[in-house]
Amino acid sequence: MRSGAQTLLLWAVCGCALCAERNVWSRFAQLPFPEDNLFLYGTFPPNFMWSVGTAAYQVEGGWRQNGKAPSIWDTFCHKKTGRVEATGDVASDSYNNQLRDTEALEYLGVTHYRFSISWSRLFPNGTESGPNQAGLSYYLKLILRLKELKIKPVVTLYHWDLPQRLQDMYSGWINDSMVDIFRDYAEACFRLFGDEVKYWITIDNPYVVAWQGYATGNVAPGIKGDKVLGYKAGHNIIKAHAAVWHLYDEKFRPQQGGQISMALASHWISPVNMTSHDIGECQKSLDFVLGWFANPIFIDGDYPQTMKNNLFSLLPQFSDQEKKFNKGTSDFFSFSFGPNLSFQMLDPGMKFRQVESTSLRKILYWINMQYNKPRIFIVENSWFLSGNTKWEDAKYMYYLKKFLMDTLKAIKHDGVNVIGYTAWSLMDGFEWLREYTIRRGLFYVDFTSHNKKLMPKSSALFYQQLIKLNGFPLLPDNQPVQGTFPCDFAWGTSAYTIHIDTTPSQFNDPNVYVWDMNKTNGLTKVEGITVPKRKTHCVDLASIRQQISMLREVHITHFYFALKWAAILPLGNLSLINHKVLHYYQCFVSELLRVNITPVVALWQPLAENQGLPIDLHRNGGWVNYHTVTAFVEYARLCFKELGNYVGMWITMNEPSMRNLTYAAGHNLLKAHALAWRLYDRDFRKMQKGQISIAVQADWVEPASPFSKNDKETSSRILEFEIGRLADPIFLSGDYPKVMRDWLAPRNNLDVFEFDLPSFTEEEKNLIQGTFDFFALSHYTTDLVQWEKEDVSKYDHRLEVQFITDITWMHSPNKCAVVPWGLRKVLNWVKCKYGDIPIYILVNGIDDAHSPMQDKLRVYYLENYINEALKAILLDGVNLQGYFAYSFNDRMDPRYGLYAYAANRFAPKPSMKHYQEIIDKNGFPNPEMPTVTCPVELAPCSDCHFFQTRKYLLAFVAFIFIVLIVSVFMITYYSKKGKRRYK
């Protein structure tokens, strides 16, 4: 029984431990956003160990060759399936291709190679009979060849493949005899190879060996012994490891000078809620998986307290002598993180209802804090791809990139002492329970071929380059540029629509009111009495005043929005014109011009409701029906006539989605644009002096693998389909890109409507070609594309392209990737293809989920996208004329606004203030250079000067003034007359 003092001390120690553990999770929840989420450019420490690894059963093959005896995995696979193709009998055939493997290592440029010894190949009859000469020769040759290549071996003594003979004789790891047997095997290996091996791993992933091998029976030897046998096997594994460490430390370390550890694997887990209970459950989950083996070795020689508190008699006990013997039996923390445990072999019950994730950085930091800041060697890490994927494995490459960035951040930001990294694996092989349905290799293996040639994948080229650079050094293109935009640069903001409220203010109310002094003490309407209602004037529309005031606050020079075709012409023709809405738009654009903001107006914006078309046009086929073309020209004429005196720039169509627009609809849309442009050019340009063009959506499309010719061709094709489809007919030839016709022509034979690209007549080509005054684009993000199919849900069958993402990129709540350099690339693409034409970025923005935290992401987004636009001007000579941040406010474009909207009130977000500062500075001036002051030019407008736009108000003021003068005169006159009469 504990004394009160002992209980208090135990509570204090546990409480402090829980506090420290909680800090691991809360620390990452409180790191600065988005700064901590940015990609970290930097290099790894000098002498960092760059490694790659394999496991004997996964790659060697030769299962009965040259005297090798069966292992438990040979038996397990043969019994489980009975199919040779579902075993490691041949696998990658490394046993017969040693030169091939070492050439691959040389190609990568690694400094270390982790491989395992097949116990049943080296000692088929046990250590007492001596080694199998063929097996010994194989490993000696490999080690000597590595020495010639200056690659240091990292040798695993046991990677899951126990000799079947030991399983049959002793029942494997549940027998205490295995401690001495494993010690004898390790001693023999130290004697045979120890002079050339400086890094030893005793046992790989003991959690899987013990729990999945002896409790669940999911892996070899397949014993379903429930928890008791699982913990018994783990108990013996820990004792066996400790025995081997002490053996090496006492007998071999003085001469051989090597280091030894056990490869421990773990997942990472996050709390559902940041509560003490959920954080405690996360701690318990890590204790039950990683702490099960790490605690005895790195802390106190015994199991974690959480395990002892929960498992009671299920968990074997260490004696005090054994605890002392276990403690400190590792020279470094050998750590494995990947799909063999995470999301595959982790027992669901050991998650304790919390959320598993793939954060290598966080588990590294947890290990650092939990186990007294050990040196950590990551001896296995990667992810997996479908077994159908060949050598262009971009998705795998980006997982590798993410894990390496996590590692670099752990080193640079978190102070974790990571000394090496091992990509898994060197080549495709037998993937345990998943057999050959997945691949994890840097080199592709065709398992159906005879010679099993290794082909470097994209990931191999990526890893090779990374090793050569020792990380991700900061390059000039990754750094911001200092400078300012041209003085006449158009700074704007945009909105798909504006708020339309045609309700006049109270000053235009025809009702008569009296002041009720007795009851309500307010105005009361007098029923049945009205005054003649006057015409509504712009000053009566309060909603316009509010929007204009907010726009002025941003300090923009231009504002871009789209008209609502269906609101102006509800029936789609001139038989019914909504004059109230049209008057509202007239007032809005005239007020913009009055405050020196140039209106940029789109005639049509595709919307979810009826595609943004009047309902009758939508019902009759929309843009597929040519009648919509003639209706659009009629509508355009009305808008030019009624609004053209105030609009400086027109957009016919705003960012039609090429992925959702049929070829027939797109064909008519181009004709409608051209006819509207010709109409304006012929009948309105001379008087109104405006400009007109079309706005295309121009997200950048990057090849997923920079090493893949196929991916580069795919990205070029997608750019032609998504930008060139509208741009080429207008800005180049009057016809679609040749790439489109070449791609679709052979597929037309399939009699599938979606491949039928219409043709323009020569007359139509001449009509469409050259119908632009500038190139307008919308840009949000960058897509990665590859030609190999990986994920059906993100595969475009029509264009035969796979869309993927770089998981190191930041993403918005709507999963929009933040990739600033993509904007610069698309601007250069436009310049390269269409020449030195004026370009306007009319839409560029990101969503924020109504979160102040996420608005910080928009601040970063605006800062960096605008800086990339400046690079395009200063470094690339792109003729960029303007930039418009999307969007104006959350009321009309929820979650994208510079102004928040709630409870009928607007409030500027920090991103608005930041954008305002960029505009005021006209970019990013060098503080050491003299400031360049741009002259302020007012936009001329003959119809919207102060007196013109305020003529009714001025007339009213003049009337009041005259009445006042007359009143004063009359009062004075009669006052004097009264005085004379009195006299």
CSV table of N, CA and C in Angstrom, one decimal, residues 110-221:
chain,number,residue,atom,x,y,z
A,110,VAL,N,23.3,6.7,-53.3
A,110,VAL,CA,23.1,6.6,-51.9
A,110,VAL,C,24.5,6.4,-51.1
A,111,THR,N,24.5,6.7,-49.9
A,111,THR,CA,25.7,6.5,-49.0
A,111,THR,C,25.5,5.2,-48.2
A,112,HIS,N,24.3,4.7,-48.0
A,112,HIS,CA,24.1,3.5,-47.2
A,112,HIS,C,23.0,2.6,-47.9
A,113,TYR,N,23.1,1.3,-47.7
A,113,TYR,CA,22.1,0.4,-48.2
A,113,TYR,C,21.7,-0.6,-47.1
A,114,ARG,N,20.4,-0.5,-46.8
A,114,ARG,CA,19.9,-1.4,-45.8
A,114,ARG,C,19.3,-2.7,-46.5
A,115,PHE,N,19.8,-3.8,-46.1
A,115,PHE,CA,19.3,-5.1,-46.5
A,115,PHE,C,19.2,-6.1,-45.4
A,116,SER,N,18.5,-7.1,-45.5
A,116,SER,CA,18.4,-8.1,-44.5
A,116,SER,C,19.0,-9.4,-44.9
A,117,ILE,N,19.5,-10.2,-43.9
A,117,ILE,CA,20.0,-11.5,-44.1
A,117,ILE,C,18.9,-12.5,-44.0
A,118,SER,N,18.8,-13.4,-45.0
A,118,SER,CA,17.8,-14.5,-44.9
A,118,SER,C,18.4,-15.6,-43.9
A,119,TRP,N,17.9,-15.7,-42.8
A,119,TRP,CA,18.4,-16.6,-41.7
A,119,TRP,C,18.4,-18.0,-42.3
A,120,SER,N,17.3,-18.4,-43.0
A,120,SER,CA,17.3,-19.8,-43.5
A,120,SER,C,18.1,-20.0,-44.7
A,121,ARG,N,18.6,-18.9,-45.4
A,121,ARG,CA,19.6,-19.1,-46.5
A,121,ARG,C,21.0,-19.2,-45.9
A,122,LEU,N,21.3,-18.4,-44.9
A,122,LEU,CA,22.7,-18.5,-44.3
A,122,LEU,C,22.9,-19.7,-43.4
A,123,PHE,N,21.9,-20.0,-42.6
A,123,PHE,CA,22.0,-21.1,-41.7
A,123,PHE,C,20.7,-22.0,-41.8
A,124,PRO,N,20.6,-22.8,-42.9
A,124,PRO,CA,19.4,-23.6,-43.1
A,124,PRO,C,19.2,-24.7,-42.0
A,125,ASN,N,20.3,-25.1,-41.3
A,125,ASN,CA,20.2,-26.1,-40.3
A,125,ASN,C,20.5,-25.6,-38.9
A,126,GLY,N,20.6,-24.3,-38.8
A,126,GLY,CA,21.0,-23.8,-37.5
A,126,GLY,C,22.4,-23.4,-37.4
A,127,THR,N,22.8,-22.6,-36.5
A,127,THR,CA,24.2,-22.1,-36.4
A,127,THR,C,25.2,-23.2,-36.0
A,128,GLU,N,24.7,-24.2,-35.4
A,128,GLU,CA,25.6,-25.3,-34.9
A,128,GLU,C,26.2,-26.0,-36.1
A,129,SER,N,25.5,-26.0,-37.2
A,129,SER,CA,26.0,-26.8,-38.4
A,129,SER,C,26.9,-25.9,-39.3
A,130,GLY,N,27.1,-24.6,-38.9
A,130,GLY,CA,27.9,-23.8,-39.8
A,130,GLY,C,27.0,-23.2,-40.9
A,131,PRO,N,27.6,-22.1,-41.5
A,131,PRO,CA,26.8,-21.4,-42.6
A,131,PRO,C,26.8,-22.2,-43.9
A,132,ASN,N,25.7,-22.0,-44.7
A,132,ASN,CA,25.6,-22.5,-46.0
A,132,ASN,C,26.5,-21.7,-46.9
A,133,GLN,N,27.5,-22.3,-47.5
A,133,GLN,CA,28.5,-21.6,-48.3
A,133,GLN,C,28.0,-20.7,-49.4
A,134,ALA,N,26.9,-21.2,-50.1
A,134,ALA,CA,26.4,-20.4,-51.2
A,134,ALA,C,25.7,-19.1,-50.6
A,135,GLY,N,25.0,-19.3,-49.5
A,135,GLY,CA,24.4,-18.1,-48.9
A,135,GLY,C,25.5,-17.1,-48.3
A,136,LEU,N,26.5,-17.7,-47.7
A,136,LEU,CA,27.6,-16.9,-47.2
A,136,LEU,C,28.3,-16.1,-48.3
A,137,SER,N,28.5,-16.8,-49.4
A,137,SER,CA,29.2,-16.1,-50.5
A,137,SER,C,28.3,-15.0,-51.1
A,138,TYR,N,27.0,-15.2,-51.1
A,138,TYR,CA,26.1,-14.2,-51.7
A,138,TYR,C,26.3,-12.9,-50.8
A,139,TYR,N,26.2,-13.0,-49.5
A,139,TYR,CA,26.2,-11.8,-48.7
A,139,TYR,C,27.6,-11.2,-48.6
A,140,LEU,N,28.6,-12.0,-48.6
A,140,LEU,CA,30.0,-11.5,-48.6
A,140,LEU,C,30.3,-10.7,-49.9
A,141,LYS,N,29.9,-11.2,-51.0
A,141,LYS,CA,30.1,-10.5,-52.3
A,141,LYS,C,29.3,-9.2,-52.3
A,142,LEU,N,28.1,-9.2,-51.8
A,142,LEU,CA,27.3,-8.0,-51.7
A,142,LEU,C,28.0,-6.9,-50.9
A,143,ILE,N,28.5,-7.3,-49.7
A,143,ILE,CA,29.1,-6.4,-48.8
A,143,ILE,C,30.4,-5.9,-49.4
A,144,LEU,N,31.2,-6.7,-50.0
A,144,LEU,CA,32.4,-6.3,-50.6
A,144,LEU,C,32.2,-5.3,-51.8
A,145,ARG,N,31.1,-5.6,-52.6
A,145,ARG,CA,30.8,-4.8,-53.7
A,145,ARG,C,30.3,-3.4,-53.2
A,146,LEU,N,29.6,-3.4,-52.1
A,146,LEU,CA,29.2,-2.1,-51.5
A,146,LEU,C,30.4,-1.3,-51.1
A,147,LYS,N,31.4,-2.0,-50.5
A,147,LYS,CA,32.6,-1.3,-50.1
A,147,LYS,C,33.3,-0.7,-51.3
A,148,GLU,N,33.4,-1.4,-52.4
A,148,GLU,CA,34.0,-0.8,-53.6
A,148,GLU,C,33.2,0.4,-54.1
A,149,LEU,N,31.9,0.5,-53.9
A,149,LEU,CA,31.1,1.6,-54.3
A,149,LEU,C,31.1,2.7,-53.2
A,150,LYS,N,31.8,2.5,-52.1
A,150,LYS,CA,31.7,3.4,-51.0
A,150,LYS,C,30.3,3.6,-50.4
A,151,ILE,N,29.6,2.5,-50.4
A,151,ILE,CA,28.2,2.5,-49.8
A,151,ILE,C,28.3,1.6,-48.6
A,152,LYS,N,27.9,2.2,-47.5
A,152,LYS,CA,28.0,1.4,-46.2
A,152,LYS,C,26.7,0.6,-46.0
A,153,PRO,N,27.0,-0.7,-45.6
A,153,PRO,CA,25.8,-1.6,-45.4
A,153,PRO,C,25.1,-1.3,-44.0
A,154,VAL,N,23.8,-1.4,-44.0
A,154,VAL,CA,23.0,-1.4,-42.8
A,154,VAL,C,22.3,-2.8,-42.8
A,155,VAL,N,22.7,-3.7,-42.0
A,155,VAL,CA,22.3,-5.0,-42.1
A,155,VAL,C,21.2,-5.4,-41.0
A,156,THR,N,20.1,-5.9,-41.5
A,156,THR,CA,19.0,-6.4,-40.6
A,156,THR,C,19.2,-7.9,-40.4
A,157,LEU,N,19.3,-8.3,-39.1
A,157,LEU,CA,19.5,-9.7,-38.8
A,157,LEU,C,18.1,-10.5,-39.0
A,158,TYR,N,17.0,-9.9,-38.7
A,158,TYR,CA,15.8,-10.6,-38.8
A,158,TYR,C,14.7,-9.7,-39.3
A,159,HIS,N,14.2,-9.9,-40.6
A,159,HIS,CA,13.1,-9.2,-41.2
A,159,HIS,C,12.0,-10.1,-41.5
A,160,TRP,N,11.4,-10.7,-40.4
A,160,TRP,CA,10.2,-11.4,-40.4
A,160,TRP,C,10.3,-12.9,-40.9
A,161,ASP,N,11.4,-13.3,-41.4
A,161,ASP,CA,11.5,-14.6,-42.1
A,161,ASP,C,12.2,-15.7,-41.2
A,162,LEU,N,11.6,-16.1,-40.1
A,162,LEU,CA,12.2,-17.1,-39.2
A,162,LEU,C,12.3,-18.4,-40.0
A,163,PRO,N,13.4,-19.1,-39.8
A,163,PRO,CA,13.5,-20.5,-40.4
A,163,PRO,C,12.3,-21.3,-39.9
A,164,GLN,N,11.6,-22.0,-40.9
A,164,GLN,CA,10.5,-22.9,-40.5
A,164,GLN,C,10.9,-23.9,-39.5
A,165,ARG,N,12.1,-24.4,-39.6
A,165,ARG,CA,12.6,-25.4,-38.6
A,165,ARG,C,12.5,-24.9,-37.2
A,166,LEU,N,12.8,-23.7,-36.9
A,166,LEU,CA,12.7,-23.1,-35.6
A,166,LEU,C,11.2,-23.0,-35.2
A,167,GLN,N,10.4,-22.6,-36.1
A,167,GLN,CA,9.0,-22.5,-35.8
A,167,GLN,C,8.4,-23.9,-35.4
A,168,ASP,N,8.8,-24.9,-36.2
A,168,ASP,CA,8.3,-26.2,-35.9
A,168,ASP,C,8.8,-26.8,-34.6
A,169,MET,N,10.1,-26.5,-34.3
A,169,MET,CA,10.7,-27.1,-33.1
A,169,MET,C,10.4,-26.3,-31.8
A,170,TYR,N,10.2,-25.0,-31.9
A,170,TYR,CA,10.1,-24.2,-30.7
A,170,TYR,C,8.8,-23.3,-30.7
A,171,SER,N,8.0,-23.4,-31.7
A,171,SER,CA,6.8,-22.6,-31.8
A,171,SER,C,7.2,-21.1,-32.0
A,172,GLY,N,8.4,-20.8,-32.5
A,172,GLY,CA,8.8,-19.5,-32.8
A,172,GLY,C,9.0,-18.6,-31.6
A,173,TRP,N,8.6,-17.3,-31.7
A,173,TRP,CA,9.0,-16.3,-30.7
A,173,TRP,C,8.2,-16.4,-29.4
A,174,ILE,N,7.2,-17.3,-29.3
A,174,ILE,CA,6.5,-17.4,-28.0
A,174,ILE,C,7.3,-18.3,-27.1
A,175,ASN,N,8.4,-18.9,-27.6
A,175,ASN,CA,9.3,-19.8,-26.7
A,175,ASN,C,10.5,-19.0,-26.2
A,176,ASP,N,10.7,-19.1,-24.9
A,176,ASP,CA,11.8,-18.4,-24.3
A,176,ASP,C,13.2,-18.8,-24.9
A,177,SER,N,13.2,-20.0,-25.5
A,177,SER,CA,14.5,-20.5,-26.0
A,177,SER,C,15.0,-19.6,-27.2
A,178,MET,N,14.0,-18.9,-27.8
A,178,MET,CA,14.4,-18.1,-29.0
A,178,MET,C,15.4,-17.0,-28.6
A,179,VAL,N,15.4,-16.6,-27.3
A,179,VAL,CA,16.3,-15.6,-26.9
A,179,VAL,C,17.8,-16.0,-27.2
A,180,ASP,N,18.1,-17.2,-26.7
A,180,ASP,CA,19.5,-17.7,-26.9
A,180,ASP,C,19.8,-18.1,-28.3
A,181,ILE,N,18.8,-18.6,-29.0
A,181,ILE,CA,18.9,-19.0,-30.4
A,181,ILE,C,19.2,-17.8,-31.2
A,182,PHE,N,18.5,-16.7,-31.0
A,182,PHE,CA,18.7,-15.5,-31.8
A,182,PHE,C,20.1,-14.9,-31.5
A,183,ARG,N,20.5,-15.0,-30.2
A,183,ARG,CA,21.8,-14.5,-29.8
A,183,ARG,C,22.9,-15.2,-30.5
A,184,ASP,N,22.8,-16.6,-30.6
A,184,ASP,CA,23.8,-17.4,-31.3
A,184,ASP,C,23.8,-17.0,-32.8
A,185,TYR,N,22.7,-16.8,-33.4
A,185,TYR,CA,22.6,-16.4,-34.8
A,185,TYR,C,23.3,-15.1,-35.0
A,186,ALA,N,23.0,-14.1,-34.2
A,186,ALA,CA,23.6,-12.8,-34.3
A,186,ALA,C,25.1,-12.9,-34.1
A,187,GLU,N,25.6,-13.7,-33.2
A,187,GLU,CA,27.0,-13.8,-32.9
A,187,GLU,C,27.7,-14.3,-34.2
A,188,ALA,N,27.1,-15.3,-34.8
A,188,ALA,CA,27.7,-15.8,-36.0
A,188,ALA,C,27.8,-14.8,-37.1
A,189,CYS,N,26.7,-14.0,-37.2
A,189,CYS,CA,26.7,-12.9,-38.2
A,189,CYS,C,27.8,-11.8,-37.9
A,190,PHE,N,27.9,-11.5,-36.7
A,190,PHE,CA,28.9,-10.5,-36.3
A,190,PHE,C,30.3,-11.0,-36.7
A,191,ARG,N,30.6,-12.3,-36.4
A,191,ARG,CA,31.9,-12.9,-36.8
A,191,ARG,C,32.1,-12.9,-38.3
A,192,LEU,N,31.1,-13.2,-39.0
A,192,LEU,CA,31.2,-13.4,-40.5
A,192,LEU,C,31.3,-12.0,-41.2
A,193,PHE,N,30.5,-11.0,-40.8
A,193,PHE,CA,30.4,-9.8,-41.5
A,193,PHE,C,30.8,-8.5,-40.8
A,194,GLY,N,31.0,-8.7,-39.5
A,194,GLY,CA,31.1,-7.5,-38.6
A,194,GLY,C,32.2,-6.5,-38.9
A,195,ASP,N,33.3,-7.0,-39.5
A,195,ASP,CA,34.5,-6.1,-39.8
A,195,ASP,C,34.1,-5.1,-40.9
A,196,GLU,N,33.1,-5.4,-41.7
A,196,GLU,CA,32.7,-4.5,-42.8
A,196,GLU,C,31.3,-3.8,-42.5
A,197,VAL,N,30.6,-4.2,-41.5
A,197,VAL,CA,29.3,-3.7,-41.2
A,197,VAL,C,29.4,-2.8,-39.9
A,198,LYS,N,29.0,-1.6,-40.1
A,198,LYS,CA,29.0,-0.7,-38.9
A,198,LYS,C,27.6,-0.3,-38.4
A,199,TYR,N,26.6,-0.7,-39.1
A,199,TYR,CA,25.2,-0.5,-38.6
A,199,TYR,C,24.4,-1.8,-38.7
A,200,TRP,N,23.9,-2.2,-37.5
A,200,TRP,CA,23.2,-3.4,-37.4
A,200,TRP,C,21.8,-3.1,-36.9
A,201,ILE,N,20.8,-3.8,-37.5
A,201,ILE,CA,19.4,-3.8,-37.0
A,201,ILE,C,19.1,-5.2,-36.5
A,202,THR,N,18.7,-5.4,-35.3
A,202,THR,CA,18.5,-6.7,-34.8
A,202,THR,C,17.2,-7.3,-35.4
A,203,ILE,N,16.1,-6.6,-35.2
A,203,ILE,CA,14.8,-7.1,-35.6
A,203,ILE,C,14.0,-6.0,-36.2
A,204,ASP,N,13.3,-6.3,-37.3
A,204,ASP,CA,12.5,-5.2,-38.0
A,204,ASP,C,11.0,-5.3,-37.5
A,205,ASN,N,10.5,-4.1,-37.1
A,205,ASN,CA,9.1,-4.0,-36.8
A,205,ASN,C,8.5,-5.1,-35.9
A,206,PRO,N,9.0,-5.1,-34.6
A,206,PRO,CA,8.6,-6.2,-33.7
A,206,PRO,C,7.1,-6.2,-33.5
A,207,TYR,N,6.4,-5.0,-33.6
A,207,TYR,CA,5.0,-5.0,-33.4
A,207,TYR,C,4.3,-6.0,-34.4
A,208,VAL,N,4.6,-5.9,-35.7
A,208,VAL,CA,4.0,-6.7,-36.7
A,208,VAL,C,4.4,-8.2,-36.4
A,209,VAL,N,5.7,-8.4,-36.1
A,209,VAL,CA,6.1,-9.8,-35.8
A,209,VAL,C,5.3,-10.4,-34.7
A,210,ALA,N,5.2,-9.7,-33.6
A,210,ALA,CA,4.5,-10.3,-32.4
A,210,ALA,C,3.0,-10.3,-32.5
A,211,TRP,N,2.4,-9.1,-32.8
A,211,TRP,CA,1.0,-8.9,-32.8
A,211,TRP,C,0.3,-9.6,-34.0
A,212,GLN,N,0.8,-9.3,-35.2
A,212,GLN,CA,0.1,-9.8,-36.4
A,212,GLN,C,0.5,-11.3,-36.6
A,213,GLY,N,1.7,-11.7,-36.1
A,213,GLY,CA,2.2,-13.0,-36.3
A,213,GLY,C,1.6,-14.0,-35.3
A,214,TYR,N,1.4,-13.6,-34.1
A,214,TYR,CA,1.1,-14.5,-33.0
A,214,TYR,C,-0.2,-14.2,-32.3
A,215,ALA,N,-0.8,-13.0,-32.5
A,215,ALA,CA,-2.1,-12.7,-31.9
A,215,ALA,C,-3.2,-12.8,-32.9
A,216,THR,N,-3.1,-12.0,-34.0
A,216,THR,CA,-4.2,-12.1,-35.0
A,216,THR,C,-3.9,-13.2,-36.0
A,217,GLY,N,-2.7,-13.5,-36.2
A,217,GLY,CA,-2.4,-14.5,-37.3
A,217,GLY,C,-2.5,-14.0,-38.7
A,218,ASN,N,-2.5,-12.7,-38.8
A,218,ASN,CA,-2.6,-12.1,-40.2
A,218,ASN,C,-1.3,-12.3,-41.0
A,219,VAL,N,-0.2,-12.4,-40.4
A,219,VAL,CA,1.1,-12.7,-41.1
A,219,VAL,C,1.7,-13.9,-40.6
A,220,ALA,N,2.8,-14.3,-41.2
A,220,ALA,CA,3.5,-15.5,-40.8
A,220,ALA,C,4.0,-15.4,-39.4
A,221,PRO,N,3.9,-16.4,-38.6
A,221,PRO,CA,3.6,-17.8,-38.9
A,221,PRO,C,2.1,-18.1,-38.9
